[in-house]
Amino acid sequence: MESLTPTFAPELYIPNGVRDVDFYINGLGAVELRRFSNDDGTIHVSELSINGAIFHLHEETRNRASYSPLRHQGSTVTIGLFVKDVDAYVESAVAAGAKVVSPAQDYDYGYRQGEVVDPFGHVWMFESRI
């Protein structure tokens, strides 16, 4: 059996009826690798990558127990993304429509971190070692 290195590929739920996920492209520098659309042109699944880190956006219909954070005005997960320039990612995300949860700052445990919430309610923490 071939050994496979585990890789996280989170699936983020978005509301049904979404057509535009440009926030991730413009705000986070993601590249859309593939898209599966519904008959009406709305997104069923969008597969994106940020510097090789793959994640999926999926409409809520797939799993009755999985919801877009907007449905409950909150999220149970923070997506940590290690980057070279935390401040640049926070600024870019905000310019594309994110809201700052926690401004970029240095912490005594050796990380610089900044947290934003994206237009679909997902919380992103940009971080780097200092």
Short mmCIF file of C-alpha atoms in Angstrom, two decimals:
data_model
loop_
_atom_site.label_atom_id
_atom_site.label_comp_id
_atom_site.label_asym_id
_atom_site.label_seq_id
_atom_site.Cartn_x
_atom_site.Cartn_y
_atom_site.Cartn_z
CA MET A 1 0.00 0.00 0.00
CA GLU A 2 1.31 3.43 -0.96
CA SER A 3 1.97 5.80 1.93
CA LEU A 4 0.11 9.10 1.72
CA THR A 5 1.06 12.15 3.75
CA PRO A 6 -2.09 13.47 5.46
CA THR A 7 -3.20 16.82 4.10
CA PHE A 8 -6.07 18.91 5.42
CA ALA A 9 -8.57 20.09 2.83
CA PRO A 10 -11.41 21.78 4.69
CA GLU A 11 -14.86 21.98 3.17
CA LEU A 12 -16.48 25.32 3.96
CA TYR A 13 -20.22 25.59 3.62
CA ILE A 14 -21.73 28.57 1.84
CA PRO A 15 -25.40 29.52 1.50
CA ASN A 16 -27.33 28.03 -1.40
CA GLY A 17 -27.60 30.34 -4.40
CA VAL A 18 -24.06 31.81 -4.31
CA ARG A 19 -22.60 32.70 -7.71
CA ASP A 20 -19.52 34.72 -6.76
CA VAL A 21 -16.59 33.58 -4.63
CA ASP A 22 -14.20 36.27 -5.81
CA PHE A 23 -13.49 37.20 -2.17
CA TYR A 24 -11.20 34.18 -1.91
CA ILE A 25 -9.44 35.02 -5.17
CA ASN A 26 -9.09 38.76 -4.59
CA GLY A 27 -8.80 38.77 -0.82
CA LEU A 28 -6.76 35.66 -0.11
CA GLY A 29 -4.93 35.11 -3.38
CA ALA A 30 -6.69 31.79 -4.00
CA VAL A 31 -6.85 30.14 -7.38
CA GLU A 32 -10.04 28.38 -8.37
CA LEU A 33 -9.03 24.92 -9.56
CA ARG A 34 -12.47 23.55 -10.42
CA ARG A 35 -16.09 24.55 -10.15
CA PHE A 36 -19.24 22.46 -10.29
CA SER A 37 -22.31 24.58 -10.93
CA ASN A 38 -25.98 23.85 -10.53
CA ASP A 39 -28.33 24.12 -13.52
CA ASP A 40 -29.14 27.73 -12.57
CA GLY A 41 -25.46 28.75 -12.55
CA THR A 42 -25.10 28.86 -8.75
CA ILE A 43 -22.13 27.16 -7.12
CA HIS A 44 -22.47 23.57 -5.99
CA VAL A 45 -18.74 23.14 -5.25
CA SER A 46 -15.72 25.36 -5.84
CA GLU A 47 -12.26 23.87 -5.31
CA LEU A 48 -9.66 26.51 -4.47
CA SER A 49 -6.00 26.59 -3.54
CA ILE A 50 -3.92 29.12 -1.61
CA ASN A 51 -0.24 28.41 -2.33
CA GLY A 52 -1.00 24.69 -2.63
CA ALA A 53 -3.36 24.47 0.36
CA ILE A 54 -6.63 23.14 -1.08
CA PHE A 55 -10.08 23.86 0.31
CA HIS A 56 -13.59 23.50 -0.99
CA LEU A 57 -16.63 25.74 -0.85
CA HIS A 58 -19.82 23.70 -0.88
CA GLU A 59 -23.44 24.78 -0.88
CA GLU A 60 -25.34 23.77 2.26
CA THR A 61 -27.50 21.13 0.58
CA ARG A 62 -24.91 18.33 0.82
CA ASN A 63 -25.28 17.51 4.50
CA ARG A 64 -28.26 18.36 6.65
CA ALA A 65 -26.01 18.82 9.69
CA SER A 66 -23.49 21.17 8.04
CA TYR A 67 -24.30 24.84 7.64
CA SER A 68 -22.90 28.10 6.46
CA PRO A 69 -21.79 30.14 9.51
CA LEU A 70 -24.22 32.87 8.42
CA ARG A 71 -27.16 30.58 9.22
CA HIS A 72 -26.25 30.68 12.93
CA GLN A 73 -24.35 34.00 13.02
CA GLY A 74 -21.17 32.28 14.12
CA SER A 75 -18.63 29.59 13.38
CA THR A 76 -17.31 26.65 15.36
CA VAL A 77 -14.01 26.70 13.49
CA THR A 78 -11.15 29.11 12.86
CA ILE A 79 -9.14 28.37 9.73
CA GLY A 80 -5.45 28.97 10.44
CA LEU A 81 -3.35 29.89 7.43
CA PHE A 82 0.42 30.28 7.86
CA VAL A 83 1.70 33.08 5.64
CA LYS A 84 4.86 35.16 5.28
CA ASP A 85 3.17 38.54 5.78
CA VAL A 86 0.23 38.50 8.19
CA ASP A 87 -0.45 42.22 7.79
CA ALA A 88 -0.63 41.97 3.99
CA TYR A 89 -3.15 39.12 4.19
CA VAL A 90 -5.32 40.98 6.70
CA GLU A 91 -5.25 44.13 4.56
CA SER A 92 -6.05 42.23 1.36
CA ALA A 93 -8.90 40.32 3.00
CA VAL A 94 -10.41 43.52 4.40
CA ALA A 95 -10.11 45.27 1.02
CA ALA A 96 -12.05 42.36 -0.51
CA GLY A 97 -14.85 42.50 2.09
CA ALA A 98 -13.68 40.75 5.27
CA LYS A 99 -14.14 42.24 8.73
CA VAL A 100 -11.33 42.31 11.29
CA VAL A 101 -11.96 40.16 14.36
CA SER A 102 -8.52 40.68 15.86
CA PRO A 103 -5.92 43.03 14.31
CA ALA A 104 -2.50 41.64 13.42
CA GLN A 105 -0.24 41.64 16.45
CA ASP A 106 2.70 39.80 17.99
CA TYR A 107 2.04 37.37 20.82
CA ASP A 108 4.41 36.24 23.54
CA TYR A 109 4.12 32.61 22.40
CA GLY A 110 6.06 33.46 19.25
CA TYR A 111 3.43 34.13 16.60
CA ARG A 112 2.13 37.15 14.77
CA GLN A 113 -1.58 36.65 14.15
CA GLY A 114 -4.52 38.53 12.74
CA GLU A 115 -8.08 37.28 12.45
CA VAL A 116 -10.84 38.18 9.98
CA VAL A 117 -14.32 36.94 9.17
CA ASP A 118 -15.03 36.52 5.46
CA PRO A 119 -18.26 37.56 3.70
CA PHE A 120 -19.70 34.05 4.22
CA GLY A 121 -18.99 34.06 7.97
CA HIS A 122 -15.86 31.87 7.98
CA VAL A 123 -13.15 32.96 10.43
CA TRP A 124 -9.58 33.06 9.10
CA MET A 125 -6.48 33.48 11.28
CA PHE A 126 -3.39 34.51 9.35
CA GLU A 127 -0.26 33.66 11.27
CA SER A 128 3.51 33.45 11.11
CA ARG A 129 6.32 32.66 13.51
CA ILE A 130 8.26 35.65 14.77
#
